[in-house]
XYZ file of C-alpha atoms in Angstrom:
554
model
C -32.985 -15.543 -10.299
C -33.676 -17.475 -13.027
C -35.176 -16.298 -15.997
C -35.033 -19.337 -18.631
C -34.203 -22.390 -19.713
C -33.377 -23.628 -22.859
C -32.466 -27.251 -23.572
C -30.712 -28.533 -27.066
C -30.589 -32.467 -27.306
C -30.286 -33.674 -23.948
C -31.067 -36.968 -23.571
C -34.355 -37.142 -23.961
C -35.179 -33.615 -24.733
C -34.590 -32.417 -28.336
C -36.310 -28.669 -27.839
C -37.023 -27.446 -24.599
C -37.615 -23.285 -23.875
C -39.019 -22.254 -20.500
C -39.492 -19.028 -18.672
C -39.085 -18.500 -14.666
C -41.040 -15.965 -12.684
C -40.537 -15.035 -8.881
C -42.171 -17.093 -5.762
C -42.974 -20.553 -6.333
C -42.848 -23.078 -9.394
C -44.062 -26.695 -8.780
C -42.710 -29.209 -11.181
C -44.846 -32.375 -10.771
C -45.370 -35.554 -13.816
C -44.951 -39.484 -13.546
C -42.426 -41.492 -12.557
C -40.085 -41.541 -15.219
C -40.847 -38.714 -16.835
C -37.520 -36.849 -16.857
C -37.450 -34.330 -14.007
C -33.752 -35.689 -13.465
C -32.640 -34.758 -16.909
C -34.192 -30.739 -16.719
C -32.127 -30.818 -13.039
C -28.974 -31.925 -14.868
C -29.197 -29.922 -17.682
C -29.327 -27.189 -15.301
C -26.487 -28.830 -13.010
C -24.524 -28.753 -16.828
C -25.033 -24.913 -16.676
C -23.907 -24.392 -13.150
C -20.617 -26.270 -13.880
C -20.873 -29.387 -13.481
C -19.353 -32.115 -15.117
C -19.438 -32.296 -18.749
C -20.848 -36.347 -19.757
C -20.979 -37.117 -23.290
C -23.883 -39.263 -22.010
C -25.964 -36.540 -21.854
C -25.841 -36.048 -25.785
C -29.171 -37.456 -27.153
C -28.937 -39.938 -29.384
C -28.012 -39.283 -32.790
C -26.673 -35.859 -32.377
C -23.609 -34.057 -32.429
C -23.935 -31.922 -28.562
C -25.808 -30.686 -26.222
C -26.626 -27.044 -25.381
C -27.835 -25.382 -22.029
C -28.535 -21.733 -22.195
C -29.775 -20.400 -18.751
C -30.549 -16.146 -18.120
C -29.996 -14.514 -14.788
C -31.225 -11.271 -13.816
C -28.402 -8.160 -14.019
C -26.112 -9.125 -10.887
C -26.520 -6.449 -8.185
C -23.619 -3.472 -8.589
C -21.377 -4.388 -5.865
C -22.501 -7.693 -4.901
C -20.659 -10.971 -4.543
C -21.347 -12.035 -7.733
C -20.425 -8.880 -9.733
C -16.999 -9.515 -8.150
C -16.556 -12.503 -9.474
C -16.833 -11.900 -12.571
C -15.050 -8.836 -12.462
C -12.480 -10.452 -10.520
C -12.484 -13.098 -14.155
C -12.439 -10.318 -16.796
C -15.971 -11.011 -17.084
C -17.965 -7.918 -18.736
C -21.063 -7.400 -18.141
C -23.383 -4.034 -18.811
C -25.424 -2.497 -16.300
C -29.122 -3.899 -16.326
C -28.161 -6.039 -19.032
C -29.069 -10.013 -17.993
C -26.137 -12.668 -16.974
C -26.217 -15.415 -19.774
C -24.633 -18.728 -19.586
C -24.300 -21.102 -22.002
C -22.907 -24.833 -22.317
C -21.914 -27.546 -24.579
C -20.915 -30.656 -24.511
C -19.724 -32.817 -27.152
C -20.935 -36.667 -28.391
C -17.210 -37.017 -28.610
C -15.834 -35.554 -25.141
C -15.086 -31.888 -24.729
C -17.285 -29.197 -23.638
C -17.728 -25.019 -23.981
C -18.572 -22.262 -21.766
C -19.741 -18.677 -22.123
C -20.775 -15.942 -19.907
C -22.312 -13.330 -21.873
C -20.232 -14.936 -24.968
C -17.427 -14.328 -23.119
C -15.330 -17.640 -22.582
C -15.103 -19.005 -19.411
C -13.663 -22.204 -17.315
C -15.742 -24.446 -15.666
C -14.331 -24.163 -12.608
C -15.882 -20.118 -12.957
C -19.400 -21.578 -13.941
C -19.040 -23.704 -10.811
C -18.115 -20.317 -8.940
C -20.371 -17.822 -10.295
C -23.553 -20.855 -10.337
C -23.035 -21.557 -6.950
C -23.424 -17.838 -6.073
C -26.852 -17.733 -8.088
C -28.924 -21.051 -7.136
C -28.768 -23.932 -4.753
C -30.067 -27.059 -5.699
C -31.154 -29.892 -2.678
C -31.278 -33.218 -4.139
C -31.221 -36.471 -3.107
C -27.414 -36.663 -2.824
C -26.753 -32.719 -2.382
C -23.155 -32.045 -0.946
C -22.988 -28.260 -0.748
C -25.406 -25.484 0.246
C -26.400 -25.535 4.266
C -25.059 -29.031 4.492
C -21.156 -27.605 4.023
C -20.212 -26.471 7.826
C -17.645 -23.973 6.192
C -20.754 -22.344 5.455
C -22.087 -22.436 8.482
C -20.811 -19.737 10.545
C -21.276 -16.863 7.994
C -25.311 -18.243 8.396
C -24.913 -18.155 11.806
C -23.787 -14.625 11.469
C -26.104 -13.464 9.214
C -29.125 -15.044 11.485
C -27.172 -12.660 14.983
C -26.949 -10.053 12.470
C -23.353 -9.211 13.026
C -20.631 -8.704 10.734
C -17.542 -9.157 12.298
C -15.688 -6.160 11.347
C -14.145 -5.286 14.683
C -12.375 -8.766 14.632
C -11.596 -8.466 11.318
C -9.556 -5.336 12.173
C -8.158 -6.634 15.583
C -7.221 -9.908 13.283
C -4.949 -7.847 10.642
C -3.509 -5.680 13.424
C -2.099 -8.683 15.798
C -0.986 -10.154 12.047
C 0.771 -6.805 11.514
C 2.357 -6.807 14.719
C 3.814 -10.775 14.410
C 4.969 -10.119 11.627
C 6.894 -6.465 12.610
C 8.360 -8.651 15.469
C 9.348 -11.834 13.148
C 11.042 -9.388 10.701
C 12.881 -7.690 13.651
C 14.318 -10.637 15.085
C 15.474 -11.661 11.703
C 17.343 -8.459 11.538
C 19.080 -8.431 14.914
C 19.733 -11.827 14.207
C 21.550 -11.172 11.647
C 22.790 -8.034 12.898
C 24.554 -9.833 15.330
C 26.231 -11.948 12.942
C 27.414 -9.404 11.142
C 29.174 -7.685 14.004
C 32.453 -8.653 13.634
C 32.034 -6.981 9.942
C 30.692 -4.394 10.439
C 33.019 -3.024 13.458
C 35.901 -3.869 11.166
C 34.491 -1.804 8.351
C 33.001 1.043 10.097
C 36.907 1.262 11.720
C 38.483 0.844 8.131
C 36.501 3.628 6.717
C 35.899 5.593 9.163
C 39.973 5.492 9.288
C 40.100 6.643 5.237
C 36.900 9.260 6.041
C 36.425 9.005 2.057
C 34.341 11.864 0.390
C 32.204 12.172 -1.453
C 33.788 13.318 -5.208
C 37.481 12.378 -4.003
C 38.186 10.220 -6.404
C 37.495 12.572 -9.590
C 39.469 15.352 -7.692
C 42.715 12.478 -7.090
C 42.746 11.817 -10.482
C 42.625 15.294 -12.174
C 44.764 16.432 -9.846
C 47.168 13.486 -10.627
C 47.063 13.786 -14.413
C 47.487 17.303 -14.253
C 51.176 16.526 -12.147
C 51.878 14.090 -14.421
C 52.148 16.285 -17.502
C 53.706 18.810 -15.366
C 56.874 16.295 -14.856
C 56.656 16.162 -19.069
C 56.814 19.526 -19.613
C 59.306 20.617 -16.865
C 62.420 19.473 -18.864
C 61.188 22.374 -21.888
C 59.895 24.875 -19.693
C 63.367 25.296 -18.268
C 65.282 25.130 -21.191
C 63.048 28.296 -22.097
C 63.283 30.313 -19.044
C 67.080 29.469 -19.307
C 67.020 31.721 -22.387
C 65.232 34.677 -20.636
C 67.270 34.844 -17.702
C 70.596 36.096 -16.270
C 72.902 38.625 -17.733
C 73.307 36.682 -21.320
C 70.108 36.015 -21.578
C 67.543 37.514 -24.764
C 65.758 39.516 -21.818
C 68.853 41.107 -20.837
C 70.750 41.741 -23.985
C 67.310 43.852 -25.606
C 67.318 46.035 -22.518
C 71.371 46.435 -22.830
C 70.629 47.348 -26.330
C 67.708 49.720 -25.187
C 70.051 52.103 -22.849
C 72.474 52.017 -25.663
C 70.326 53.296 -28.695
C 68.547 55.762 -26.129
C 72.229 57.599 -26.346
C 71.697 58.118 -30.520
C 68.632 57.861 -30.962
C 68.462 62.178 -31.250
C 70.719 61.734 -34.068
C 68.291 59.841 -36.128
C 64.897 59.122 -37.260
C 65.357 56.261 -38.122
C 66.865 55.233 -34.787
C 64.234 56.924 -33.051
C 61.981 54.489 -34.446
C 64.319 51.175 -33.576
C 64.306 52.595 -29.893
C 60.326 52.414 -30.030
C 60.524 48.896 -31.755
C 62.922 47.783 -29.077
C 60.617 49.185 -26.340
C 57.646 46.837 -27.729
C 59.779 43.838 -27.910
C 61.006 44.204 -24.699
C 57.240 44.543 -22.977
C 56.246 41.168 -24.897
C 59.664 39.587 -24.041
C 58.375 40.334 -20.314
C 54.970 39.733 -20.690
C 56.230 35.896 -21.925
C 58.401 35.801 -19.445
C 56.358 36.396 -16.744
C 53.455 33.637 -18.062
C 56.228 30.916 -18.206
C 57.050 31.479 -14.694
C 53.364 31.255 -14.038
C 52.737 28.150 -15.613
C 55.982 26.054 -14.276
C 54.511 27.575 -11.052
C 51.424 25.542 -12.019
C 52.427 22.961 -13.737
C 55.260 22.334 -10.322
C 56.110 18.728 -10.007
C 56.326 17.278 -6.448
C 57.086 13.888 -6.501
C 56.193 12.914 -3.227
C 52.944 14.564 -3.730
C 52.407 12.924 -6.739
C 52.900 9.693 -4.751
C 50.474 10.170 -1.480
C 47.923 11.286 -4.665
C 48.266 7.562 -6.019
C 48.421 5.621 -2.780
C 44.960 7.503 -1.821
C 43.349 7.158 -4.782
C 44.209 3.242 -5.297
C 43.154 2.610 -1.856
C 40.319 4.623 -2.536
C 38.698 2.395 -5.637
C 40.376 -0.527 -3.549
C 37.854 -0.281 -0.485
C 35.419 0.422 -3.361
C 36.168 -2.559 -4.964
C 36.060 -5.018 -1.575
C 32.695 -3.542 -0.405
C 31.079 -3.804 -3.836
C 30.146 -0.043 -4.433
C 31.315 2.653 -6.430
C 34.037 5.012 -4.847
C 31.573 8.061 -4.547
C 29.170 5.661 -2.198
C 31.729 4.643 0.091
C 30.880 7.883 2.187
C 26.920 6.391 2.056
C 27.897 3.507 3.188
C 29.804 4.308 6.121
C 26.794 5.858 7.432
C 24.611 3.335 6.435
C 27.218 0.002 8.342
C 27.067 3.019 10.964
C 23.526 2.608 11.759
C 23.775 -0.846 11.148
C 25.999 -0.897 14.181
C 24.023 1.206 16.587
C 20.166 -0.950 15.575
C 22.429 -3.904 17.733
C 22.661 -1.794 20.657
C 19.296 -0.888 19.667
C 18.032 -3.905 18.572
C 16.905 -5.403 22.048
C 15.241 -2.483 23.180
C 12.999 -2.349 20.033
C 11.656 -5.901 20.698
C 10.520 -5.025 23.690
C 8.581 -2.180 22.072
C 7.731 -4.700 19.402
C 6.362 -7.719 22.155
C 4.163 -5.018 24.042
C 2.611 -3.868 20.786
C 1.713 -7.865 20.046
C 0.186 -8.398 23.429
C -1.520 -5.610 22.944
C -2.539 -6.557 19.534
C -3.756 -10.483 20.811
C -5.761 -9.289 23.185
C -7.856 -6.478 21.443
C -8.429 -8.908 19.128
C -9.423 -12.018 21.810
C -11.701 -9.468 23.372
C -13.407 -8.680 19.984
C -13.182 -12.287 19.311
C -15.117 -13.124 22.797
C -17.649 -10.172 22.253
C -18.810 -11.695 19.291
C -18.827 -15.112 20.114
C -21.477 -13.810 22.977
C -23.510 -12.606 20.191
C -22.758 -16.085 18.213
C -24.103 -17.954 21.368
C -26.898 -16.145 21.990
C -27.870 -15.837 17.944
C -27.369 -20.524 18.324
C -30.071 -20.570 21.305
C -32.190 -18.784 18.726
C -31.392 -20.799 15.770
C -31.605 -23.495 17.190
C -35.289 -22.758 18.583
C -36.592 -21.420 15.656
C -35.078 -24.567 13.699
C -36.791 -26.821 16.765
C -40.715 -25.335 15.898
C -40.455 -26.299 12.473
C -39.244 -30.036 12.934
C -42.415 -31.294 14.456
C -45.162 -30.757 11.229
C -42.671 -31.924 8.885
C -42.781 -35.463 10.205
C -39.226 -35.139 12.218
C -40.293 -34.627 16.154
C -37.949 -37.040 17.387
C -35.032 -35.063 15.633
C -32.853 -32.499 17.291
C -30.977 -30.063 15.706
C -28.330 -27.942 17.797
C -25.601 -25.295 16.853
C -22.148 -26.845 17.610
C -20.121 -23.915 19.102
C -16.223 -24.313 20.644
C -13.254 -22.167 20.609
C -10.960 -23.652 18.143
C -7.166 -23.773 19.171
C -5.134 -21.010 18.020
C -3.677 -21.218 15.413
C -6.927 -22.153 13.908
C -8.040 -17.959 14.753
C -9.094 -15.790 11.768
C -10.486 -12.931 10.800
C -13.806 -14.708 11.391
C -13.268 -14.959 15.414
C -11.937 -17.841 17.065
C -14.795 -20.622 17.020
C -15.446 -23.143 14.940
C -19.551 -23.622 14.135
C -21.058 -26.181 12.791
C -25.118 -27.450 12.469
C -25.634 -30.530 13.976
C -28.907 -33.199 14.001
C -29.802 -36.188 15.699
C -33.273 -38.163 14.193
C -33.861 -40.722 16.670
C -34.976 -40.093 20.580
C -31.381 -40.703 22.552
C -28.861 -40.982 19.145
C -25.836 -38.727 19.601
C -25.834 -35.613 17.516
C -23.925 -35.898 14.512
C -23.192 -33.431 10.759
C -25.704 -32.830 9.278
C -25.304 -34.422 6.009
C -24.302 -38.125 7.827
C -26.734 -39.232 9.487
C -29.767 -38.088 7.306
C -31.687 -39.654 4.650
C -32.858 -37.760 1.592
C -36.548 -37.470 2.738
C -34.914 -36.197 6.422
C -31.881 -34.023 4.350
C -34.085 -32.197 2.483
C -36.877 -31.399 5.717
C -34.174 -30.235 7.325
C -32.704 -27.682 4.786
C -36.655 -27.072 4.735
C -36.264 -26.180 8.609
C -33.713 -23.864 8.499
C -34.217 -22.170 5.203
C -37.275 -21.048 6.894
C -35.823 -19.854 10.355
C -33.309 -18.170 9.098
C -35.947 -16.647 5.776
C -35.487 -13.504 7.033
C -31.679 -12.794 7.647
C -29.950 -15.272 4.443
C -30.218 -13.857 1.513
C -31.660 -15.958 0.064
C -31.447 -16.534 -4.218
C -32.692 -19.129 -6.704
C -33.797 -22.545 -4.662
C -34.426 -25.922 -6.237
C -35.860 -28.591 -3.859
C -35.725 -32.179 -5.563
C -38.498 -34.371 -4.058
C -38.100 -32.954 -0.445
C -41.430 -34.176 0.086
C -40.196 -37.542 -0.756
C -41.469 -40.591 1.767
C -44.492 -38.025 3.218
C -48.107 -37.118 2.751
C -50.944 -35.721 4.230
C -50.676 -32.996 7.427
C -47.054 -33.469 6.385
C -46.574 -33.265 2.933
C -49.339 -30.147 3.615
C -46.985 -28.476 6.197
C -44.033 -29.002 3.467
C -45.789 -27.283 0.957
C -47.196 -24.181 3.279
C -43.436 -23.496 4.460
C -42.413 -23.659 0.865
C -44.843 -21.512 -0.441
C -43.511 -18.981 2.799
C -40.370 -19.130 1.620
C -40.751 -18.163 -1.593
C -42.056 -14.194 0.165
C -38.161 -13.793 -0.546
C -37.242 -16.319 -3.238
C -37.748 -18.499 -6.508
C -38.078 -21.298 -5.265
C -38.158 -24.882 -8.229
C -39.456 -27.530 -6.015
C -40.224 -31.078 -7.764
C -42.687 -32.946 -6.163
C -44.734 -36.243 -5.980
C -47.414 -34.878 -3.551
C -50.309 -32.839 -4.701
C -50.486 -31.038 -1.480
C -47.323 -29.311 -2.396
C -47.867 -29.136 -5.747
C -51.555 -26.863 -5.075
C -49.329 -24.142 -2.968
C -47.075 -23.096 -6.300
C -47.253 -20.123 -7.543
C -46.858 -21.689 -11.215
C -47.282 -25.222 -12.224
C -45.099 -27.204 -14.472
C -45.960 -30.651 -16.365
C -43.266 -33.006 -17.482
C -43.976 -35.343 -19.978
C -42.527 -38.787 -21.372
C -43.873 -39.087 -24.153
C -43.465 -42.066 -27.779
C -43.361 -41.708 -31.449
C -42.075 -45.292 -32.363
C -38.664 -46.716 -30.562
C -37.795 -42.444 -29.696
C -38.817 -40.901 -26.381
C -38.893 -37.981 -25.888
C -39.669 -35.515 -22.245
C -41.431 -32.158 -22.309
C -42.323 -29.155 -19.938
C -44.923 -27.416 -20.441
C -46.833 -24.486 -18.399
C -49.755 -25.386 -16.815
C -53.145 -22.737 -16.902
C -55.782 -23.213 -13.934
C -57.957 -26.727 -15.484
C -55.087 -28.100 -16.203
C -53.256 -27.485 -12.735
C -56.579 -29.167 -11.137
C -56.679 -31.974 -13.993
C -53.097 -32.292 -13.041
C -53.810 -33.140 -8.937
C -56.095 -34.936 -9.348
C -53.749 -36.847 -11.293
C -51.747 -36.516 -8.615
C -54.395 -37.673 -6.325
C -56.211 -40.862 -7.640
C -53.467 -41.638 -10.142
C -53.832 -42.531 -14.031
C -57.406 -42.681 -14.091
C -58.815 -39.470 -12.479
C -62.181 -39.530 -10.837
C -64.309 -37.035 -10.297
C -63.554 -37.485 -5.697
C -60.225 -36.800 -7.505
C -60.855 -33.593 -8.861
C -63.216 -32.343 -6.353
C -60.703 -33.106 -3.651
C -57.792 -31.069 -6.019
C -60.539 -27.803 -6.126
C -60.483 -27.833 -2.080
C -56.994 -28.252 -1.853
C -56.406 -25.352 -4.675
C -58.727 -23.164 -3.043
C -57.271 -23.466 0.365
C -53.899 -21.819 -1.196
């Protein structure tokens, strides 16, 4: 709900601060007083084009500030603000500020946070509906007719949305499987060759490191073999060092009893033999460990180089070749299983499509029933609004399959005919300004109990009518305002008398300077203004009496 509107330096308005309440607020004034300026100012705050011509002559910029009640938690408006990083504390009013400079350029803020004009339009469309002589939004736009009918029917279409999502998911799964199958078929020769090649080679995880280590060890052994043989030759044979030590020990043993030093020498010699024997054993063990087999080395190098060559060929690390083999085997197997998989997915797709159609047809039945009820409700509102020759009909027809969506299979549009025998046509194409406003009013009244109303502005909905028709318009505006905030610009005293609040728009002159002001009227002020609307510039007692009768009838 619009709570307040502050206008600075827009055309004829120097400074204006207005407060608004719920219910029906009527705005009246003489022709040319500046009612359109007021609506243009509000439109600027709602994201309309920033025209520098709006800036009051002699000033640098114009500014409008509009304050609205806090957005409801979980509402579409709250989601829109959150999606655009506009932070509003719970319970804090929504304040929109828009300024335009005389030399061009504009700035916009929502609760002091900069925003684009596009965001203002998105937010403004969720705050206020303006229905005027040239309005092309709101109920006129067929894009919103399906949602309005669903609200009137009391359906949410959850089953259709879920069925549509399942159908699209099945369609995507089948398409992806077909692409994979096609790619696999194209790769069949490559897969068969690669699997055969890798299977024959049988790469093992960690094999490269093992082969490289063993190869390095054998090559090192090749270098040490000659030295080891020469060293071992010093130990081996009857003339080797160890044999000589043992021979000397035997001869010393026979004479060692004859002298103490000989005994000590024998003991030392025995220890040397033990150490030498241990050294010989270790030399033999090392020789065995470093044994060099030229054939084994050649086989090992061939395996290692082939392993690395395969890795380069398939662009993987050598240790990943075994994993690659498993993956290629699975892909090759999938070619054979792909036909069966596609058949299963096609069955699933057909089932999902059938479920969607069933849900959409069930929704259509509810829409069809609601459309008849809405047509009847609107028809009941037309005659009192001097539209008794007009017809209203809700078009409901099936769209081509490529246009089916989460909202169902139906195209929905409100159509009218204003003359007997004339064909039905879209709402905004054949109605004149006054007729269009009255059609919209009839729709609003018909939808009032179901439609989530917000602030609605009617600009001269009573244009071109008077008497009983104007009274009927006033009655319907009053009914509509019970569930919404209505601002109505009117020239009709019958409509003005129905207002819960009355604002007078007045233009004054001071020398060559003109100004537009708006003032809230008290009871006497309302009586005087309605009397003026009845009689013109010269307010008569009879006009005042008639004004009293209109006000008493509210």
